[in-house]
mmCIF file of C-alpha atoms in Angstrom:
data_model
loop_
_atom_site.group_PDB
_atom_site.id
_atom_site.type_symbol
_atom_site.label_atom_id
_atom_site.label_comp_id
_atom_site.label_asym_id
_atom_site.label_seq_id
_atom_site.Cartn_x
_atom_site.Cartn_y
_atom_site.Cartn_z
ATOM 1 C CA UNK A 16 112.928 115.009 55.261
ATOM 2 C CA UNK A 17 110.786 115.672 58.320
ATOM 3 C CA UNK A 18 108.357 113.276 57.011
ATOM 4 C CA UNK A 19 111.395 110.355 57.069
ATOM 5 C CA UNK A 20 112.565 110.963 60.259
ATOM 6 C CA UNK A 21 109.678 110.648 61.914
ATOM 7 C CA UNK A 22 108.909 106.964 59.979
ATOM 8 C CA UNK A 23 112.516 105.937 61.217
ATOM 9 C CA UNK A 24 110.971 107.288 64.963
ATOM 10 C CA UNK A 25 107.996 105.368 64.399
ATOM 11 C CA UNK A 26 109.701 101.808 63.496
ATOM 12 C CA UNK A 27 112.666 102.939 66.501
ATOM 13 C CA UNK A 28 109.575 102.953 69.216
ATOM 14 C CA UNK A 29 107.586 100.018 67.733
ATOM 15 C CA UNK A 30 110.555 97.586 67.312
ATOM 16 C CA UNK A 31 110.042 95.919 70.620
ATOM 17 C CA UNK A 32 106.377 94.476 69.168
ATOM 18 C CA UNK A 33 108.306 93.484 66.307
ATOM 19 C CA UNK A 34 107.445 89.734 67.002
ATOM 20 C CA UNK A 35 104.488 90.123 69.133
ATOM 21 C CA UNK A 36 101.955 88.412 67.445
ATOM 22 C CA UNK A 37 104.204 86.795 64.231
ATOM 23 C CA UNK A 38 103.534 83.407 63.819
ATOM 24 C CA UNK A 39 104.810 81.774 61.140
ATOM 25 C CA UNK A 40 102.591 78.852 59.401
ATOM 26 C CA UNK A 41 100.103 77.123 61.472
ATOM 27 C CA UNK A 42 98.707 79.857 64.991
ATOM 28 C CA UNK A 43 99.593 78.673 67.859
ATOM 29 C CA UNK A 44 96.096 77.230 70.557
ATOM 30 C CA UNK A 45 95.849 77.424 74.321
ATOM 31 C CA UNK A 46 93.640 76.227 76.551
ATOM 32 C CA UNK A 47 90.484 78.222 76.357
ATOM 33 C CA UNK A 48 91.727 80.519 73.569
ATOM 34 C CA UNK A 49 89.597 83.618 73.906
ATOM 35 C CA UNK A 50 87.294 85.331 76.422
ATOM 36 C CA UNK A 51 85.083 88.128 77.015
ATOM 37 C CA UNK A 52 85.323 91.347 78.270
ATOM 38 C CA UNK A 53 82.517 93.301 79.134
ATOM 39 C CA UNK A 54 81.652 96.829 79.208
ATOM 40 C CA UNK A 55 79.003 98.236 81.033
ATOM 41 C CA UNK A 56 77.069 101.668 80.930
ATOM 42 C CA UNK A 57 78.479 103.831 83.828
ATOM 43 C CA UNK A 58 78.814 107.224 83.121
ATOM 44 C CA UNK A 59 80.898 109.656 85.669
ATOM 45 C CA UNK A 60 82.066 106.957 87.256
ATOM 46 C CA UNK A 61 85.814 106.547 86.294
ATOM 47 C CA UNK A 62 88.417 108.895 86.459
ATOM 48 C CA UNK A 63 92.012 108.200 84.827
ATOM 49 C CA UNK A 64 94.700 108.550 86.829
ATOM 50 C CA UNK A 65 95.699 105.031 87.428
ATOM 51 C CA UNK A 66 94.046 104.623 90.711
ATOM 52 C CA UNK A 67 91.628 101.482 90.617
ATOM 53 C CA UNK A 68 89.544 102.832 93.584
ATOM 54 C CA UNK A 69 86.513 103.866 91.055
ATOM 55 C CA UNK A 70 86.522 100.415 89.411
ATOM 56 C CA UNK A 71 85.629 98.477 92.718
ATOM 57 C CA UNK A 72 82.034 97.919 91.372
ATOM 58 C CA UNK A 73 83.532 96.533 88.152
ATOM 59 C CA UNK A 74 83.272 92.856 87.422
ATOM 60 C CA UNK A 75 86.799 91.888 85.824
ATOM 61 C CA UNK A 76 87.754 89.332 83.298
ATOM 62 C CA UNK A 77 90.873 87.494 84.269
ATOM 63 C CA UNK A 78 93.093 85.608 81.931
ATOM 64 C CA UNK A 79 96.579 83.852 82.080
ATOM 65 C CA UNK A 80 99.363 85.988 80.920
ATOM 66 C CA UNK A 81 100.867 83.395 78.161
ATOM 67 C CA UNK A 82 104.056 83.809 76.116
ATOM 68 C CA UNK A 83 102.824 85.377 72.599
ATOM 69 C CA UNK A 84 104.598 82.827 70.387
ATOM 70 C CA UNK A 85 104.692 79.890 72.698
ATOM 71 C CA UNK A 86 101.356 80.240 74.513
ATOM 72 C CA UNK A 87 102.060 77.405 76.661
ATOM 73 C CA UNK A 88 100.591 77.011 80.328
ATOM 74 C CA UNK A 89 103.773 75.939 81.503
ATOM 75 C CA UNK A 90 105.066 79.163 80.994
ATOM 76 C CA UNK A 91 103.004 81.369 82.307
ATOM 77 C CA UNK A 92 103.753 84.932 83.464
ATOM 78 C CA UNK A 93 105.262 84.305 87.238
ATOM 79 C CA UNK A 94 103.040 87.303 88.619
ATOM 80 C CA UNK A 95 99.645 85.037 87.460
ATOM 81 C CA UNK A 96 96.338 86.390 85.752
ATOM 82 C CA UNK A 97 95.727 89.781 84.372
ATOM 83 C CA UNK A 98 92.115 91.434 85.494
ATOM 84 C CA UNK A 99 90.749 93.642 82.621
ATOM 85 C CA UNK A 100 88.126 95.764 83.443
ATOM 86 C CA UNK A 101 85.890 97.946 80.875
ATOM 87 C CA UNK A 102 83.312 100.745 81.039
ATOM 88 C CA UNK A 103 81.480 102.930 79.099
ATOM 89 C CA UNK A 104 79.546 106.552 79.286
ATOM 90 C CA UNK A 105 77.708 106.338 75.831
ATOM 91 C CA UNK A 106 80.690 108.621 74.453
ATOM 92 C CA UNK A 107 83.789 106.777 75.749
ATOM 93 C CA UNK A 108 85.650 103.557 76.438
ATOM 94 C CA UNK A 109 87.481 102.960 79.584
ATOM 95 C CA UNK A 110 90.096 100.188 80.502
ATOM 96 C CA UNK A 111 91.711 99.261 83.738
ATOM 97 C CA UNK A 112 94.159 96.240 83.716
ATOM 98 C CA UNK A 113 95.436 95.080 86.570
ATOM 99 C CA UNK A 114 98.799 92.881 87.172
ATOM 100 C CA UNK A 115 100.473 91.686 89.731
ATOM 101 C CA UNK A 116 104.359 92.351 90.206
ATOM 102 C CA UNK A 117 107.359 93.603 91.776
ATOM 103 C CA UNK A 118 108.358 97.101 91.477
ATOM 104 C CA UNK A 119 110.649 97.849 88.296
ATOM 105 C CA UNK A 120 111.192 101.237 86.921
ATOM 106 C CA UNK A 121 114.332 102.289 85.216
ATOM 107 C CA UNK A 122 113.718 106.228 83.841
ATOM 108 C CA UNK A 123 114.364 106.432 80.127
ATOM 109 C CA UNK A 124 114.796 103.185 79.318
ATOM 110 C CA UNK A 125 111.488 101.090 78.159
ATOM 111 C CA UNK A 126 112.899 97.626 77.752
ATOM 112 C CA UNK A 127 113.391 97.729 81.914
ATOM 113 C CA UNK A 128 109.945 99.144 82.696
ATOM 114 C CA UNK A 129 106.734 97.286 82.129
ATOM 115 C CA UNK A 130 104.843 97.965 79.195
ATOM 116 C CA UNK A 131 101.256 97.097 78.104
ATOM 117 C CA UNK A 132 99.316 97.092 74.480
ATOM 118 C CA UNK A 133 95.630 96.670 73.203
ATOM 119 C CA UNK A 134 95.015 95.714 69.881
ATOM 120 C CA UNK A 135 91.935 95.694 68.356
ATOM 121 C CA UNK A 136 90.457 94.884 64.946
ATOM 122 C CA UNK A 137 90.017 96.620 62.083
ATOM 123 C CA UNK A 138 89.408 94.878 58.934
ATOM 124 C CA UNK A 139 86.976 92.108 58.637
ATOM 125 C CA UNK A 140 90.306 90.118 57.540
ATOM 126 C CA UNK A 141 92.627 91.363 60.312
ATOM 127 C CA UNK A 142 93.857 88.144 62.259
ATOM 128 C CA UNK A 143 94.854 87.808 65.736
ATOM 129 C CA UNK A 144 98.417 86.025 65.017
ATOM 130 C CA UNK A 145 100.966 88.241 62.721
ATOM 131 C CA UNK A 146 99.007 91.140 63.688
ATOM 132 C CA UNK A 147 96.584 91.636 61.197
ATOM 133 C CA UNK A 148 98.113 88.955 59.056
ATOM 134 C CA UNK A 149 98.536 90.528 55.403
ATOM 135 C CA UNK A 150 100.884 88.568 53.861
ATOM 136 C CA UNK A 151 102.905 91.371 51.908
ATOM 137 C CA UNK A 152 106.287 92.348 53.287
ATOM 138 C CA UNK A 153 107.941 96.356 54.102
ATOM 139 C CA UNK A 154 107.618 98.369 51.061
ATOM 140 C CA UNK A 155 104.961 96.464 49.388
ATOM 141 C CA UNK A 156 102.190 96.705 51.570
ATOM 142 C CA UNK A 157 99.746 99.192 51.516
ATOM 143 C CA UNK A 158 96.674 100.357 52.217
ATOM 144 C CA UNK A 159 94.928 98.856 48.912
ATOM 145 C CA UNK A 160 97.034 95.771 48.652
ATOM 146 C CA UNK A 161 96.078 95.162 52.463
ATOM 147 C CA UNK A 162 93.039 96.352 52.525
ATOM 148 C CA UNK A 163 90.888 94.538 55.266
ATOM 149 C CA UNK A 164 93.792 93.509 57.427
ATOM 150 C CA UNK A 165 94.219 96.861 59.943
ATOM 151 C CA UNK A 166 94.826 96.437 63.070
ATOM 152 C CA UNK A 167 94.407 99.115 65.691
ATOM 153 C CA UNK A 168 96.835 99.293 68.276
ATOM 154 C CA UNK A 169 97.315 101.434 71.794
ATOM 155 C CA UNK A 170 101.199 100.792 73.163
ATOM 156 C CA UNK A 171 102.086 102.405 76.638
ATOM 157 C CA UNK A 172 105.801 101.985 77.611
ATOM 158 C CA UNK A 173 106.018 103.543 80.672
ATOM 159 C CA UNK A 174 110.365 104.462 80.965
ATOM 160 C CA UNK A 175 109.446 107.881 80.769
ATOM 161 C CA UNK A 176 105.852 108.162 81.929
ATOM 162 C CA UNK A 177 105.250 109.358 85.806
ATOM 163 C CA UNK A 178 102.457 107.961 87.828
ATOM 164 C CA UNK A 179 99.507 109.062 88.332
ATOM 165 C CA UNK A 180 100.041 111.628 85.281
ATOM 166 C CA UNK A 181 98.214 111.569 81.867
ATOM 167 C CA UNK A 182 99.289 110.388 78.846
ATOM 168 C CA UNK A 183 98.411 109.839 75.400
ATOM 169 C CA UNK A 184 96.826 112.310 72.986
ATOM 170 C CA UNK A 185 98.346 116.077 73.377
ATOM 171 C CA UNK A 186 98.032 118.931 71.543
ATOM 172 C CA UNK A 187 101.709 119.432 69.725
ATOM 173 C CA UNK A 188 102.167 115.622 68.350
ATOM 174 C CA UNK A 189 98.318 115.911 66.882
ATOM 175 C CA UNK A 190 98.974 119.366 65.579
ATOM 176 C CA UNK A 191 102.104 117.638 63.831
ATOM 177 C CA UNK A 192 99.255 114.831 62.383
ATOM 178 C CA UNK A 193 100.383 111.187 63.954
ATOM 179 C CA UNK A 194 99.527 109.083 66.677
ATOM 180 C CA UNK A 195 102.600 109.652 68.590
ATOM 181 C CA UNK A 196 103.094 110.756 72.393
ATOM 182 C CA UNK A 197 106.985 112.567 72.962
ATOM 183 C CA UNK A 198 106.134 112.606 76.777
ATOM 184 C CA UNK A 199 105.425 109.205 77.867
ATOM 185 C CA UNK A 200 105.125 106.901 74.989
ATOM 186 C CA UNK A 201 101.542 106.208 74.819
ATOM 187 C CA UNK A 202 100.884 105.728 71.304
ATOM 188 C CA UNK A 203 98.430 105.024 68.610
ATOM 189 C CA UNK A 204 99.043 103.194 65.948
ATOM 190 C CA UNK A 205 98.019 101.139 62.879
ATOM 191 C CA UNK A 206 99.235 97.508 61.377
ATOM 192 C CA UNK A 207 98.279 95.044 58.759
ATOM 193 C CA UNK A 208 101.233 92.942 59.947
ATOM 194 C CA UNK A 209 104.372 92.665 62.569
ATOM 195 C CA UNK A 210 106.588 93.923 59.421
ATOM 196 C CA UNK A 211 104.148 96.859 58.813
ATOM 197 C CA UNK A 212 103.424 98.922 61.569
ATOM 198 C CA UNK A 213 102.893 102.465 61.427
ATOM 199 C CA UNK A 214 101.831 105.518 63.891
ATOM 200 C CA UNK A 215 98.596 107.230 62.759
ATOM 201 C CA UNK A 216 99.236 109.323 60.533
ATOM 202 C CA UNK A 217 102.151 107.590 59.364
ATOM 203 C CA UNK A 218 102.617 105.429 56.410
ATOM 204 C CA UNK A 219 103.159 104.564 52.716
ATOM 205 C CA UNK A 220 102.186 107.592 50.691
ATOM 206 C CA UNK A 221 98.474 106.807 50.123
ATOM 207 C CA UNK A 222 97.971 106.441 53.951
ATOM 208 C CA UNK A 223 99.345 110.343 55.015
ATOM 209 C CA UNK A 224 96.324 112.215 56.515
ATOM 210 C CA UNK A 225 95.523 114.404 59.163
ATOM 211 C CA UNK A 226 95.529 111.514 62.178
ATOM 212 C CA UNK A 227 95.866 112.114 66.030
ATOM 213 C CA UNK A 228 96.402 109.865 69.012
ATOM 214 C CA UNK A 229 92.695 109.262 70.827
ATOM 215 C CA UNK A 230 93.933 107.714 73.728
ATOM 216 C CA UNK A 231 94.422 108.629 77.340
ATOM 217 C CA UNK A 232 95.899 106.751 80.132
ATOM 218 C CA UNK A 233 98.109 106.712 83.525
ATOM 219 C CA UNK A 234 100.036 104.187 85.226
ATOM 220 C CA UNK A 235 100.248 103.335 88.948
ATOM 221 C CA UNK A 236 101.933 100.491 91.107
ATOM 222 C CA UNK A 237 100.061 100.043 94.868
ATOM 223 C CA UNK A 238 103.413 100.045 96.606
ATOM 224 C CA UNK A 239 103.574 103.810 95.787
ATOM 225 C CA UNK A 240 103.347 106.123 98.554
ATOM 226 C CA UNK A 241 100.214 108.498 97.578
ATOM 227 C CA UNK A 242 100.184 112.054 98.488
ATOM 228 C CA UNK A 243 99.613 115.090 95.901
ATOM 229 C CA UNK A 244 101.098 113.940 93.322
ATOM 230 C CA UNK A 245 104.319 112.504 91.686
ATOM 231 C CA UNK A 246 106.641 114.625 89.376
ATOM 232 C CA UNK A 247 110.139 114.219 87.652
ATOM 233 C CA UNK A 248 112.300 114.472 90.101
ATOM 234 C CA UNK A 249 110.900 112.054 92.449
ATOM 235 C CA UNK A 250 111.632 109.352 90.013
ATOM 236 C CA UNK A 251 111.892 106.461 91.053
ATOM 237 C CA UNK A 252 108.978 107.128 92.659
ATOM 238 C CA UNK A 253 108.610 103.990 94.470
ATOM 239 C CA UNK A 254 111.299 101.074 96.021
ATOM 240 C CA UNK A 255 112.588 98.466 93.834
ATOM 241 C CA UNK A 256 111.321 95.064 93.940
ATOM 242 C CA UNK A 257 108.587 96.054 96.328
ATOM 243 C CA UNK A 258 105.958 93.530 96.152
ATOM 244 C CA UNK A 259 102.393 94.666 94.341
ATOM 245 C CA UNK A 260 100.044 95.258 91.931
ATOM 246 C CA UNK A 261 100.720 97.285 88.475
ATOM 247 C CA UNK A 262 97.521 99.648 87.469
ATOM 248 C CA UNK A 263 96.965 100.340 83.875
ATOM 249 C CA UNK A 264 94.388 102.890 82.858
ATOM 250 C CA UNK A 265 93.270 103.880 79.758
ATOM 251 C CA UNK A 266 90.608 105.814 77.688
ATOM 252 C CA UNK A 267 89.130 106.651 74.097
ATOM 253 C CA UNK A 268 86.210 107.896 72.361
ATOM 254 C CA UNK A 269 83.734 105.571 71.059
ATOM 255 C CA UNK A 270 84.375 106.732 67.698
ATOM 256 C CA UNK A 271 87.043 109.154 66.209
ATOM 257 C CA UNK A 272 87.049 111.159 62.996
ATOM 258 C CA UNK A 273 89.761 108.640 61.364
ATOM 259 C CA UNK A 274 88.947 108.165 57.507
ATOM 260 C CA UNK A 275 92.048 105.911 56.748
ATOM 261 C CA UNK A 276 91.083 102.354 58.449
ATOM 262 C CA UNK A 277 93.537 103.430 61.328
ATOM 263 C CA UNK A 278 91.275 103.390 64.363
ATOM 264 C CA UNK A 279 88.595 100.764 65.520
ATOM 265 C CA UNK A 280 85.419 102.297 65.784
ATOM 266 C CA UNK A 281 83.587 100.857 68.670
ATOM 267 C CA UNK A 282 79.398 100.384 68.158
ATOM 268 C CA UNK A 283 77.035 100.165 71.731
ATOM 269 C CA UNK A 284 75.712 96.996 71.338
ATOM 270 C CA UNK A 285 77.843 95.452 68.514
ATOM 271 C CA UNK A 286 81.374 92.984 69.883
ATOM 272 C CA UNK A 287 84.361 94.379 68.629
ATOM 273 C CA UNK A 288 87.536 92.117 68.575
ATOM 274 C CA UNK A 289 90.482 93.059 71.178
ATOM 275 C CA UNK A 290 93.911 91.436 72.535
ATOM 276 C CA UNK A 291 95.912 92.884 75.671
ATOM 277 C CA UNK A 292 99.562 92.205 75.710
ATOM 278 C CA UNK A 293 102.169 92.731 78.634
ATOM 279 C CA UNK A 294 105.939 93.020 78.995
ATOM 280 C CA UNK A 295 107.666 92.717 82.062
ATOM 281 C CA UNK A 296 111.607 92.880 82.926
ATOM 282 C CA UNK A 297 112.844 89.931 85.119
ATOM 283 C CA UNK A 298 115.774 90.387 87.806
ATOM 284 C CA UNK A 299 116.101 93.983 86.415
ATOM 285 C CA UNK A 300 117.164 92.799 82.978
ATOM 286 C CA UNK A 301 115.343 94.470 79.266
ATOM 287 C CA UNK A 302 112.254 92.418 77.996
ATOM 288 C CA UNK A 303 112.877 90.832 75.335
ATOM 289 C CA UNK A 304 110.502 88.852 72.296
ATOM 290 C CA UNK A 305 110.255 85.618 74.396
ATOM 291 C CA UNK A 306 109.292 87.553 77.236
ATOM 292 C CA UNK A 307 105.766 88.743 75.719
ATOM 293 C CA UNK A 308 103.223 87.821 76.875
ATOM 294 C CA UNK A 309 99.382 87.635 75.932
ATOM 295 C CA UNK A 310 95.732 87.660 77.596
ATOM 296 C CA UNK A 311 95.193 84.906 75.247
ATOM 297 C CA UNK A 312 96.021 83.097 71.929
ATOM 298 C CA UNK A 313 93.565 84.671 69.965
ATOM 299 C CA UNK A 314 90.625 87.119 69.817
ATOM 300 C CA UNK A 315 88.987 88.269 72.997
ATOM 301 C CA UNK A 316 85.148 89.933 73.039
ATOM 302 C CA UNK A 317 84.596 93.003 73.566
ATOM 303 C CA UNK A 318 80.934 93.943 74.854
ATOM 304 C CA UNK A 319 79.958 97.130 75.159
ATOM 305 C CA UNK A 320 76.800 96.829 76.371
ATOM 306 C CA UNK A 321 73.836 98.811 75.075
ATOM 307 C CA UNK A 322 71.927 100.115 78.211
ATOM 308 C CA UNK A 323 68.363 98.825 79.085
ATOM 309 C CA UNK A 324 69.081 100.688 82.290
ATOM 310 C CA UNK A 325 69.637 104.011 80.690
ATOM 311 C CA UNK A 326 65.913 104.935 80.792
ATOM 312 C CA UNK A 327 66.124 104.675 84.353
ATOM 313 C CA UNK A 328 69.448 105.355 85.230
ATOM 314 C CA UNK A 329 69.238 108.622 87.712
ATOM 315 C CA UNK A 330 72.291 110.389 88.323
ATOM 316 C CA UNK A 331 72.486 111.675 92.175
ATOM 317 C CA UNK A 332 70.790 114.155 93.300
ATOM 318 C CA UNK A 333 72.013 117.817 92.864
ATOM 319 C CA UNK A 334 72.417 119.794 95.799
ATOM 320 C CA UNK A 335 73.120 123.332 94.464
ATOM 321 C CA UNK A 336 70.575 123.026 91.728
ATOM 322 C CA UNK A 337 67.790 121.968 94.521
ATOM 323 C CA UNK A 338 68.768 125.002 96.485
ATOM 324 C CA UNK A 339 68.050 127.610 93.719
ATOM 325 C CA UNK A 340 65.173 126.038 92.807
ATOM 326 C CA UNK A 341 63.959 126.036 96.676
ATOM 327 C CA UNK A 342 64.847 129.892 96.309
ATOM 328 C CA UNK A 343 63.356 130.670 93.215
ATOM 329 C CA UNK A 344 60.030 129.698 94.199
ATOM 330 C CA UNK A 345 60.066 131.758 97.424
ATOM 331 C CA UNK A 346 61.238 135.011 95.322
ATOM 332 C CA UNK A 347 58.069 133.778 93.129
ATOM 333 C CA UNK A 348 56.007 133.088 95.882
ATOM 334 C CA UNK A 349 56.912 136.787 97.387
ATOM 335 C CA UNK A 350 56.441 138.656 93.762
ATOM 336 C CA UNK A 351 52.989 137.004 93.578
ATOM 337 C CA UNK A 352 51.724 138.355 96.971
ATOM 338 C CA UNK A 353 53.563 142.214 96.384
ATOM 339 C CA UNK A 354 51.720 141.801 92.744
ATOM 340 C CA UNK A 355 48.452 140.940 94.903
ATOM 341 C CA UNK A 356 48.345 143.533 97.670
ATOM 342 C CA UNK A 357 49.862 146.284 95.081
ATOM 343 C CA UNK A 358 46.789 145.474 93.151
ATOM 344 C CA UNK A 359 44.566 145.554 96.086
ATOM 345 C CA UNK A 360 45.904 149.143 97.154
ATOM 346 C CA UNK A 361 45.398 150.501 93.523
ATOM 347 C CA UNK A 362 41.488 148.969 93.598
ATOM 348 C CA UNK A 363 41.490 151.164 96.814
ATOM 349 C CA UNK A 364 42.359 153.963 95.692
ATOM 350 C CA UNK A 365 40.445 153.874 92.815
ATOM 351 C CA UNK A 366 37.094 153.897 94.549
ATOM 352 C CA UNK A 367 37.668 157.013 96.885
ATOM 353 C CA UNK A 368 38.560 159.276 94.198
ATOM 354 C CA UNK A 369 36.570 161.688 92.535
ATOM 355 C CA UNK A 370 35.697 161.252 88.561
ATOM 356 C CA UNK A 371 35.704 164.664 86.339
ATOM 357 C CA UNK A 372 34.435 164.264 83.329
ATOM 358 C CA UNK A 373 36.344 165.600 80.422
ATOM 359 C CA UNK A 374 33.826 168.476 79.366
ATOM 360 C CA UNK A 375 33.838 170.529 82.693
ATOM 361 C CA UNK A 376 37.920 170.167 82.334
ATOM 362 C CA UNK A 377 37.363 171.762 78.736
ATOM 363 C CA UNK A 378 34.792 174.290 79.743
ATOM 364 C CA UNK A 379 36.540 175.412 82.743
ATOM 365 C CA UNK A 380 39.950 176.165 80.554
ATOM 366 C CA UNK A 381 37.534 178.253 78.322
ATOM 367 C CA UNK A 382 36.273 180.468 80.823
ATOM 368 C CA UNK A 383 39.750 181.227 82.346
#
């Protein structure tokens, strides 16, 4: 019973992506139709907590924000180009997308707060359009009749997420074995098409493991006020329809211990195959299908760079540790010389005083 309700929670929370990428018959093409985005190698460098001051340094890829099943130019997202930014630290992945807009936060309800998605692929098979793209339908497809189709996706509605505070992965939905988030809706899951979507974890019968949700990531919106930090009971944290820029940041291991085709495993040096999708309400009104939109109309590249720098890369210079290192050679220094005049001393000693040999001790016991 448990195990039903939370399916019927998992298609409730992905219903809004019903459509996102389903295209029927022939995909849909846009002008330039796929990009790159590339991850470098800077480790310590990023922090997530939906500030973009640590991503300065980082080159961005921008692309038009185009309606997912009508990617024409003409109707193009109002607020222009999304800026996705990547990095890595040889262990994890780090995104930052950036996108321009007004203000809009209604708590509790998703469909009147922007939302964001990365999909990535899984399967050699998995397509960009009708997510994944197997062509069997609810209660037919499965993990051996789809096999090669997976998608991996990362959804972040943000209705009951606060800024500035982490999201994702946490320790009571992954003891409970899915990819879902009950605080803020930052969830991973699995497809092989718009019709079969699942949270990790979550699935036909075959598919039921052990999963968890590897992601974490915060919101922010630069028309917040910043001080020490946001919490419930400020919502709505910022002024409505206050002109800005939307900050979504994000983070996952390289790998994770999946062993169900649910999770993309990323490779330094190898592309992996990503999408980034973006919902916005207009004139306070819920998103709807037609109001999807898409970094592109298909694929984009993901590079995460092997480093050639790493062999040289340096990480600043400690402080502290070149401090106690400073000391520790001046208590060695100072041992040394106390080691050197104590032996000096003894030598000194040694020569003044008189040697009995052990026979007159003997003989002189005997005669007392």
């Amino acid at each position: 019973m448990m195990r039903l309700l939370v399916s019927l929670a998992a298609v409730a929370v992905l219903l809004a992506a019903a459509t996102a990428h389903e295209h029927h018959g022939e995909a849909p093409t846009c002008a330039g139709g796929s990009g790159r985005v590339l991850a470098e190698f800077r480790p310590g460098e990023v922090t997530v907590d939906g500030h973009s001051d640590d991503w300065e340094g980082v080159e961005a890829s921008e692309f038009a924000l185009l309606p997912a099943l009508d990617p024409d130019e003409d109707k193009a997202y109002s607020g222009g180009k999304v800026a996705v930014k990547a990095v890595h630290d040889g262990v994890n992945v780090f995104f930052m997308l950036q996108v321009d807009g007004a203000y809009a936060y209604t708590k509790g309800e998703n469909h009147k707060c922007p939302s964001v998605a990365l999909m990535f692929q899984v399967g050699e098979n998995a397509t960009y359009n009708n997510m994944g793209g197997c062509k069997d339908m609810p209660g037919s497809c499965t993990s051996r009749s789809c096999r090669g189709y997976e998608v991996d996706i990362m959804h972040f509605s943000i209705g009951t997420a606060i800024p500035g505070r982490l999201y994702g992965g946490n320790h009571i939905d992954n003891a409970v074995g899915n990819g879902n988030d009950r605080f803020g809706h930052l969830v991973d899951v699995y497809a092989w098409n718009p019709h079969c979507r699942y949270l990790d974890g979550v699935g036909p019968k075959e598919n039921n493991s052990n999963a968890q949700n590897d992601w974490h990531g915060a919101w922010w919106h630069s028309s917040l006020a910043i001080h020490s930090g946001f919490v419930d009971d400020d919502n709505p944290y910022g002024k409505q329809e206050e002109k800005g820029t939307y900050y979504f940041e994000f983070s996952r291991p390289l790998r994770t211990m999946d062993q169900f085709q649910q999770d993309a495993q990323f490779t330094i040096g190898q592309p992996s195959k990503m999408a980034v999708a973006f919902w916005y309400p207009t004139d306070g009104k819920e998103w709807s299908d037609s109001e999807h939109y898409s970094a592109s109309c298909d694929w984009l590249v993901l590079d995460i760079q092997p480093s050639s720098e790493a062999a040289y890369y340096h990480p600043a210079p400690n402080r502290s540790w070149d401090a106690a290192t400073v000391f520790a050679l001046l208590l060695s220094l100072v041992a040394i010389c106390l080691s050197i005049f104590v032996g000096c001393l003894f030598s000194r000693n040694r020569s003044t005083a008189q040697f009995t040999p052990l026979e007159q001790i003997q003989f002189a016991e005997e005669r007392h």
